[in-house]
Short mmCIF file of C-alpha atoms in Angstrom, two decimals:
data_model
loop_
_atom_site.label_atom_id
_atom_site.label_comp_id
_atom_site.label_asym_id
_atom_site.label_seq_id
_atom_site.Cartn_x
_atom_site.Cartn_y
_atom_site.Cartn_z
CA MET A 276 109.00 88.10 50.81
CA THR A 277 110.54 91.30 49.33
CA VAL A 278 109.37 94.39 50.70
CA ILE A 279 109.92 98.06 49.14
CA ALA A 280 109.94 100.64 52.09
CA LEU A 281 109.23 104.14 51.65
CA GLU A 282 109.58 105.22 55.06
CA GLN A 283 110.66 107.47 57.92
CA ALA A 284 110.91 107.66 61.79
CA VAL A 285 109.02 104.70 64.36
CA SER A 286 105.22 102.91 62.89
CA ALA A 287 106.84 101.92 58.95
CA PRO A 288 110.19 100.83 60.22
CA MET A 289 108.94 98.35 62.61
CA CYS A 290 106.60 97.18 60.22
CA THR A 291 109.28 96.82 58.26
CA ARG A 292 111.85 95.76 60.39
CA THR A 293 109.27 92.93 61.73
CA LEU A 294 109.22 91.23 58.53
CA ALA A 295 113.49 91.23 58.35
CA ASP A 296 113.28 89.97 61.93
CA PHE A 297 111.21 86.47 59.88
CA GLY A 298 113.63 86.60 57.05
CA ALA A 299 111.93 88.88 54.24
CA ARG A 300 114.52 91.06 52.42
CA VAL A 301 112.98 94.96 53.05
CA ILE A 302 115.23 97.42 50.85
CA LYS A 303 115.40 100.53 52.14
CA VAL A 304 114.36 103.88 49.86
CA GLU A 305 115.68 106.52 51.44
CA ASN A 306 116.15 110.52 49.68
CA PRO A 307 119.97 111.23 48.49
CA LYS A 308 120.07 114.04 51.16
CA GLY A 309 119.56 112.35 54.48
CA GLY A 310 117.55 110.00 53.81
CA ASP A 311 115.04 108.64 56.70
CA PHE A 312 115.22 111.88 59.10
CA ALA A 313 115.45 108.98 61.80
CA ARG A 314 119.40 108.60 60.78
CA ASP A 315 119.89 112.72 62.84
CA TYR A 316 117.13 112.48 65.78
CA ASP A 317 121.03 112.05 68.34
CA ASP A 318 124.32 110.94 67.81
CA VAL A 319 123.69 107.98 70.85
CA VAL A 320 125.35 104.90 69.22
CA ILE A 321 128.47 105.41 67.83
CA GLY A 322 127.83 108.28 66.16
CA GLN A 323 124.46 107.05 64.84
CA ALA A 324 121.07 108.07 66.68
CA ALA A 325 119.45 105.14 68.59
CA HIS A 326 115.96 105.08 67.57
CA PHE A 327 117.63 104.49 63.93
CA VAL A 328 120.00 101.67 64.47
CA TRP A 329 116.60 100.42 66.88
CA ALA A 330 113.87 100.01 64.18
CA ASN A 331 115.78 99.49 60.89
CA ARG A 332 118.02 96.59 60.73
CA GLY A 333 118.24 93.36 58.32
CA LYS A 334 117.54 96.38 56.31
CA GLU A 335 119.13 96.87 52.60
CA SER A 336 119.68 101.24 51.95
CA VAL A 337 118.93 101.92 48.68
CA THR A 338 119.08 106.43 47.89
CA LEU A 339 116.98 107.74 45.30
CA ASP A 340 115.49 110.89 44.02
CA LEU A 341 111.84 110.06 44.21
CA LYS A 342 111.62 114.04 42.15
CA THR A 343 113.26 113.12 38.93
CA GLU A 344 112.00 110.65 36.55
CA ASP A 345 114.70 108.33 36.33
CA GLY A 346 114.37 107.47 40.01
CA LEU A 347 111.15 107.16 39.94
CA ALA A 348 111.66 104.80 37.02
CA ILE A 349 113.74 102.57 39.29
CA LEU A 350 111.49 102.29 42.05
CA HIS A 351 108.62 101.13 39.45
CA ARG A 352 112.08 98.19 38.28
CA LEU A 353 112.23 97.81 42.17
CA LEU A 354 108.52 96.98 42.91
CA ASP A 355 108.25 94.19 39.76
CA ARG A 356 109.51 92.18 41.92
CA ALA A 357 108.57 92.91 45.27
CA ASP A 358 105.49 91.54 46.64
CA VAL A 359 104.94 94.68 49.49
CA LEU A 360 105.04 98.25 49.64
CA VAL A 361 105.01 99.95 53.00
CA SER A 362 105.14 104.48 52.65
CA ASN A 363 104.34 106.48 55.87
CA LEU A 364 104.94 109.81 53.49
CA ALA A 365 103.07 112.74 54.39
CA PRO A 366 100.00 112.59 53.26
CA GLY A 367 98.67 112.60 49.96
CA ALA A 368 102.48 111.67 48.70
CA THR A 369 102.38 109.14 46.97
CA ALA A 370 99.30 109.04 44.60
CA ARG A 371 101.22 112.24 43.80
CA LEU A 372 104.34 110.18 43.15
CA GLY A 373 101.13 107.34 41.28
CA ILE A 374 102.15 104.16 43.68
CA SER A 375 99.06 104.82 45.54
CA PRO A 376 97.27 101.12 46.41
CA VAL A 377 94.74 102.32 43.44
CA ASP A 378 97.79 102.91 41.21
CA LEU A 379 99.06 99.61 42.10
CA ALA A 380 96.41 98.05 41.12
CA ASP A 381 96.77 98.12 37.69
CA SER A 382 100.64 98.82 37.61
CA HIS A 383 101.70 96.13 39.75
CA PRO A 384 98.99 93.88 40.43
CA GLY A 385 101.16 91.64 42.43
CA VAL A 386 101.97 93.87 45.35
CA ILE A 387 100.40 94.40 48.43
CA ALA A 388 100.84 98.05 49.31
CA VAL A 389 100.14 99.47 52.86
CA GLU A 390 100.00 102.96 53.67
CA ILE A 391 100.34 103.69 57.16
CA ASP A 392 99.54 107.86 58.06
CA GLY A 393 98.03 109.50 60.56
CA TYR A 394 94.31 109.60 60.69
CA GLY A 395 93.07 107.75 58.26
CA ALA A 396 91.47 108.96 54.83
CA GLY A 397 88.03 111.19 54.75
CA GLY A 398 87.45 112.28 57.98
CA PRO A 399 88.19 116.18 59.25
CA LEU A 400 91.65 115.33 60.29
CA SER A 401 92.75 112.56 57.20
CA HIS A 402 94.57 116.59 55.48
CA LYS A 403 97.01 116.50 59.09
CA ARG A 404 100.89 115.37 59.54
CA ALA A 405 100.57 112.99 62.62
CA TYR A 406 103.62 112.15 65.04
CA ASP A 407 103.34 109.67 67.73
CA LEU A 408 102.37 112.42 70.63
CA LEU A 409 100.12 113.98 68.82
CA VAL A 410 97.87 110.69 68.52
CA GLN A 411 98.44 110.00 71.75
CA ALA A 412 96.77 113.01 72.67
CA GLU A 413 93.73 113.55 70.08
CA SER A 414 92.82 110.20 71.08
CA GLY A 415 92.83 110.30 74.55
CA THR A 416 95.67 108.22 75.49
CA CYS A 417 97.90 110.94 77.25
CA ALA A 418 94.45 112.05 79.35
CA ILE A 419 94.09 108.54 80.92
CA THR A 420 98.01 108.35 81.83
CA GLY A 421 100.20 110.22 84.93
CA GLN A 422 98.27 112.31 87.19
CA ALA A 423 94.90 113.78 87.56
CA GLY A 424 95.64 117.06 86.01
CA ALA A 425 99.28 116.05 84.82
CA PRO A 426 98.38 114.12 81.55
CA ALA A 427 101.28 112.54 80.41
CA LYS A 428 102.50 110.50 77.02
CA PRO A 429 103.32 107.31 77.42
CA GLY A 430 107.34 106.77 77.14
CA PRO A 431 107.67 104.42 74.38
CA PRO A 432 106.01 105.52 70.69
CA VAL A 433 102.90 103.38 71.40
CA ALA A 434 100.97 104.84 68.15
CA ASP A 435 103.72 103.52 65.76
CA ILE A 436 105.68 100.74 67.58
CA SER A 437 101.82 99.66 67.55
CA SER A 438 100.83 100.90 64.20
CA GLY A 439 103.87 99.02 62.61
CA LEU A 440 103.07 95.51 64.24
CA TYR A 441 99.24 95.93 62.83
CA SER A 442 100.63 96.20 59.59
CA ALA A 443 103.13 93.18 59.61
CA ILE A 444 99.95 91.13 60.87
CA SER A 445 97.73 92.49 57.88
CA ILE A 446 100.98 92.19 55.55
CA LEU A 447 101.73 88.18 56.80
CA ALA A 448 97.43 87.76 56.62
CA LEU A 449 97.16 88.78 52.97
CA LEU A 450 99.53 87.24 52.28
CA PHE A 451 98.62 83.67 53.78
CA SER A 452 95.41 84.20 52.23
CA ARG A 453 96.40 84.63 48.02
CA ASP A 454 95.40 82.15 45.95
CA SER A 455 98.86 80.43 45.39
CA ARG A 456 97.55 79.41 41.39
CA SER A 457 97.00 83.69 40.94
CA ARG A 458 98.81 85.80 43.00
CA ARG A 459 96.90 89.41 44.12
CA GLY A 460 97.81 92.22 45.60
CA GLY A 461 95.79 94.02 47.88
CA GLY A 462 95.56 97.92 49.61
CA VAL A 463 96.08 98.27 53.60
CA ASN A 464 96.27 101.33 55.07
CA VAL A 465 96.52 101.74 59.33
CA SER A 466 96.35 105.13 60.76
CA LEU A 467 98.17 105.48 63.78
CA PHE A 468 94.84 107.29 65.15
CA ASP A 469 92.77 104.19 64.37
CA THR A 470 95.33 101.50 65.99
CA MET A 471 94.68 104.27 68.98
CA THR A 472 91.52 104.53 69.60
CA GLU A 473 91.82 100.21 69.28
CA LEU A 474 94.26 100.77 72.15
CA MET A 475 91.66 102.71 74.02
CA GLY A 476 89.44 99.59 74.25
CA TYR A 477 88.72 99.39 77.60
CA PRO A 478 88.47 103.23 78.79
CA LEU A 479 86.68 104.32 75.65
CA THR A 480 83.79 101.17 76.31
CA TYR A 481 84.15 102.17 79.92
CA THR A 482 83.14 105.94 79.48
CA GLN A 483 81.20 104.37 76.90
CA HIS A 484 78.75 103.34 78.80
CA SER A 485 79.55 105.00 82.36
CA GLY A 486 79.87 107.96 81.72
CA ILE A 487 82.50 108.90 83.55
CA ASP A 488 86.26 110.07 82.05
CA GLN A 489 88.61 107.96 84.36
CA GLN A 490 91.31 109.73 85.59
CA PRO A 491 95.06 108.91 85.53
CA LEU A 492 96.09 106.96 88.68
CA GLY A 493 100.68 106.99 87.49
CA MET A 494 101.40 103.53 88.33
CA SER A 495 98.20 101.70 89.22
CA SER A 496 94.71 101.12 86.52
CA PRO A 497 91.64 102.38 87.86
CA ALA A 498 89.61 99.15 86.52
CA VAL A 499 91.76 97.55 89.52
CA SER A 500 92.28 97.77 93.38
CA PRO A 501 94.69 97.19 95.36
CA TYR A 502 97.74 97.98 92.24
CA GLY A 503 100.27 100.01 92.30
CA ALA A 504 103.74 101.24 93.75
CA PHE A 505 104.90 101.79 96.83
CA GLU A 506 108.35 101.98 99.22
CA THR A 507 109.93 99.75 100.75
CA ALA A 508 111.95 99.59 103.65
CA ASP A 509 115.57 99.61 101.74
CA GLY A 510 114.16 102.83 99.29
CA GLN A 511 113.07 100.10 96.42
CA THR A 512 109.69 100.54 94.84
CA VAL A 513 107.69 97.24 95.34
CA VAL A 514 104.81 96.71 92.34
CA LEU A 515 102.27 94.28 94.20
CA GLY A 516 99.30 94.30 92.04
CA THR A 517 95.52 91.93 92.58
CA THR A 518 93.10 90.99 90.18
CA ASN A 519 90.91 89.11 91.37
CA ASP A 520 88.62 88.65 95.13
CA ARG A 521 90.74 85.93 96.59
CA GLU A 522 94.12 87.24 95.47
CA TRP A 523 92.13 90.62 97.69
CA GLN A 524 92.05 87.84 100.67
CA ARG A 525 95.62 86.99 100.59
CA LEU A 526 97.14 88.97 100.19
CA ALA A 527 94.96 91.24 102.85
CA ARG A 528 95.30 88.63 105.71
CA ASP A 529 98.85 85.95 104.47
CA ILE A 530 101.32 89.42 103.67
CA ILE A 531 100.38 92.83 105.37
CA GLY A 532 98.49 90.71 108.23
CA ARG A 533 95.14 92.71 107.95
CA PRO A 534 92.24 90.19 108.14
CA ASP A 535 89.85 93.23 109.40
CA LEU A 536 90.04 94.79 106.29
CA ALA A 537 89.76 91.75 104.47
CA ASP A 538 86.41 90.93 106.75
CA ASP A 539 85.69 94.64 105.75
CA ALA A 540 82.25 94.29 103.24
CA ARG A 541 83.45 97.75 102.03
CA PHE A 542 86.70 95.73 100.18
CA ALA A 543 84.30 92.92 99.11
CA THR A 544 84.40 93.09 95.56
CA ASN A 545 86.81 94.71 92.88
CA SER A 546 84.31 98.07 92.23
CA SER A 547 83.81 98.67 95.78
CA ARG A 548 87.78 98.59 96.69
CA CYS A 549 88.29 100.82 93.63
CA GLU A 550 86.15 103.31 94.94
CA HIS A 551 88.15 103.23 98.40
CA ARG A 552 91.57 102.60 96.62
CA ASP A 553 93.63 105.30 99.05
CA VAL A 554 92.04 103.05 102.42
CA LEU A 555 93.76 100.29 100.28
CA ASN A 556 96.86 101.77 99.25
CA GLU A 557 97.53 103.41 103.07
CA ALA A 558 97.31 99.82 104.64
CA ILE A 559 99.38 98.08 101.71
CA GLY A 560 101.64 101.32 101.64
CA SER A 561 102.40 101.56 105.87
CA TRP A 562 103.10 97.37 105.38
CA CYS A 563 105.40 97.50 102.71
CA ALA A 564 107.68 100.93 104.43
CA THR A 565 108.79 98.40 107.08
CA ASN A 566 110.00 95.76 105.12
CA ASP A 567 112.57 94.92 102.05
CA LEU A 568 111.82 95.03 98.87
CA ALA A 569 113.33 90.90 98.93
CA ASP A 570 110.87 90.31 101.63
CA ILE A 571 108.24 91.41 100.03
CA GLN A 572 108.31 90.03 96.70
CA LYS A 573 109.33 86.50 98.86
CA VAL A 574 106.09 86.32 100.79
CA ALA A 575 103.73 87.51 98.11
CA ASP A 576 105.77 84.99 95.81
CA GLU A 577 104.91 82.00 98.32
CA ALA A 578 101.12 83.55 98.63
CA GLY A 579 100.08 83.58 94.56
CA ILE A 580 100.40 87.64 94.61
CA GLY A 581 101.50 89.58 90.99
CA ASN A 582 104.83 91.84 92.15
CA SER A 583 107.52 93.26 90.36
CA ARG A 584 110.48 95.75 91.10
CA TYR A 585 110.18 99.27 90.19
CA ASN A 586 113.72 99.29 87.14
CA LEU A 587 115.49 102.25 85.54
CA PRO A 588 116.40 101.52 82.33
CA SER A 589 119.86 101.41 82.90
CA GLU A 590 119.49 98.37 85.59
CA VAL A 591 116.94 96.48 82.45
CA LEU A 592 119.89 96.78 80.35
CA VAL A 593 121.64 94.57 83.15
CA HIS A 594 118.06 92.24 84.35
CA PRO A 595 119.44 88.99 84.50
CA GLN A 596 115.91 87.94 83.04
CA LEU A 597 117.55 88.96 79.87
CA SER A 598 121.16 88.02 80.37
CA GLU A 599 120.19 84.67 81.78
CA ARG A 600 117.53 83.38 79.34
CA ASP A 601 119.98 84.53 76.07
CA ARG A 602 118.18 87.04 74.78
CA TRP A 603 120.70 89.47 73.61
CA ARG A 604 122.85 89.80 70.42
CA ARG A 605 124.80 91.32 68.03
CA VAL A 606 124.01 93.54 65.14
CA ASP A 607 126.46 95.44 62.62
CA THR A 608 126.26 98.68 61.83
CA PRO A 609 128.15 101.08 60.49
CA ALA A 610 130.00 102.59 63.00
CA GLY A 611 130.45 99.69 64.47
CA PRO A 612 128.34 96.48 66.52
CA ILE A 613 126.51 96.92 69.06
CA ASP A 614 123.66 95.24 71.38
CA ALA A 615 120.36 94.41 71.38
CA ILE A 616 117.65 92.82 72.47
CA LEU A 617 115.83 89.48 70.29
CA PRO A 618 111.97 90.08 68.78
CA PRO A 619 109.80 88.81 71.91
CA PRO A 620 108.56 85.51 69.90
CA ILE A 621 110.39 82.46 71.08
CA ILE A 622 109.62 79.58 67.63
CA ASP A 623 111.33 75.92 67.89
CA GLY A 624 113.63 76.10 65.22
CA PHE A 625 113.91 79.30 64.09
CA GLU A 626 117.02 81.76 64.32
CA PHE A 627 115.96 85.21 63.96
CA PRO A 628 118.78 86.77 62.14
CA MET A 629 119.09 90.04 63.31
CA GLY A 630 120.66 91.72 60.05
CA ALA A 631 123.09 94.97 60.17
CA VAL A 632 122.10 98.61 60.38
CA PRO A 633 122.61 99.63 56.58
CA GLY A 634 124.48 103.62 56.08
CA LEU A 635 123.02 105.53 54.33
CA GLY A 636 122.94 104.04 50.41
CA GLN A 637 125.04 101.85 51.11
CA HIS A 638 123.65 98.94 48.70
CA THR A 639 122.53 101.67 45.66
CA ASP A 640 125.33 100.02 43.10
CA ALA A 641 125.01 96.73 44.20
CA ILE A 642 120.91 96.46 43.66
CA LEU A 643 120.81 98.82 40.83
CA ALA A 644 123.19 96.18 38.98
CA GLU A 645 120.69 92.78 40.27
CA PHE A 646 117.94 94.56 38.74
CA GLY A 647 119.57 94.40 35.78
CA PHE A 648 121.98 98.04 35.30
CA THR A 649 125.08 98.74 34.30
CA GLY A 650 127.99 100.08 35.76
CA GLU A 651 127.93 102.81 33.31
CA GLU A 652 123.73 102.99 33.55
CA ILE A 653 124.80 103.84 37.22
CA ALA A 654 127.59 106.74 37.25
CA GLY A 655 125.36 107.96 34.64
CA LEU A 656 122.58 107.80 37.46
CA ARG A 657 124.38 108.78 39.07
CA ARG A 658 125.75 112.21 37.27
CA ARG A 659 122.40 113.00 36.61
CA GLY A 660 121.19 113.20 40.46
CA ALA A 661 119.04 110.58 40.93
CA ILE A 662 120.43 108.18 43.04
CA GLY A 663 122.99 109.11 46.02
#
């Protein structure tokens, strides 16, 4: 599969990186004047941006000025051999360039055209630019994150990442459904707002039927109790969670030694435990404060109660669950090799290629030559500013 990518930031790059991880050829078309602006977010990875090296491995970079006639003609030549076009440009940009899904249905009917945007077409916000934080706020995600009165954005760019993954799933579904006797393209639109309202499924459903806006509870959940983070005697933080009444009984009787709470009618069901979560949190917190993390986790594991350790990113980097399962691989970048975590799926007989992160325009000449341009033609295109 060959994918042409007109992409910036995270959402579309995450879509195409996912496809590249599974072996697709991804040709990333960038503006000669700086390229993907995520290249300049910071310079912490041997002089390169962390966002960019994370979301762009396994791709080839071609620099085209699509505002020139020559540059746009080259793009169409690339699309002649492509299976997919993925873009997340500003609203209306692909239509202005004549490469919208509607346009490609005529000019390149075999190409699956995927547009990732902020709010989808046909609504009062459809014209707006949209970034991860903006959409998380608009979709209500920030209202259920953080603490009551102190809303927060979830740390990872959830809207961008999830929209990219939904886009990749859609592409694979369309490819799989193609009739081999007559290849057909398809238009796909995935908006960050629609993605986040999908991820907000539980809180929206709860509010729809209860009329109650659930308040954020930090490292806990409004849906389940007891479930949260507690300080330990050795200065660590343990996270303990129950998901049903049986687990609650084991937690109360076998772990914190409080049969009185196990027998208390106020805590008989999850709904009633949520109503009285402060009482339970105080009891569990008092017990955790007198025990070390290792001891808490040992007894919780023996009782079949879910638990984890609160880790900083620096601690996750040296996590034995990653190192002992060989989850790190070397990835080449223009500035030198770096370590990267493998994608989540583990598939028998398949090894992720973990291809290199491209330099800006690194593959321009090679790809143009592959697509039939002579050295003289390439030099002329460069003189005219059509390529970088």
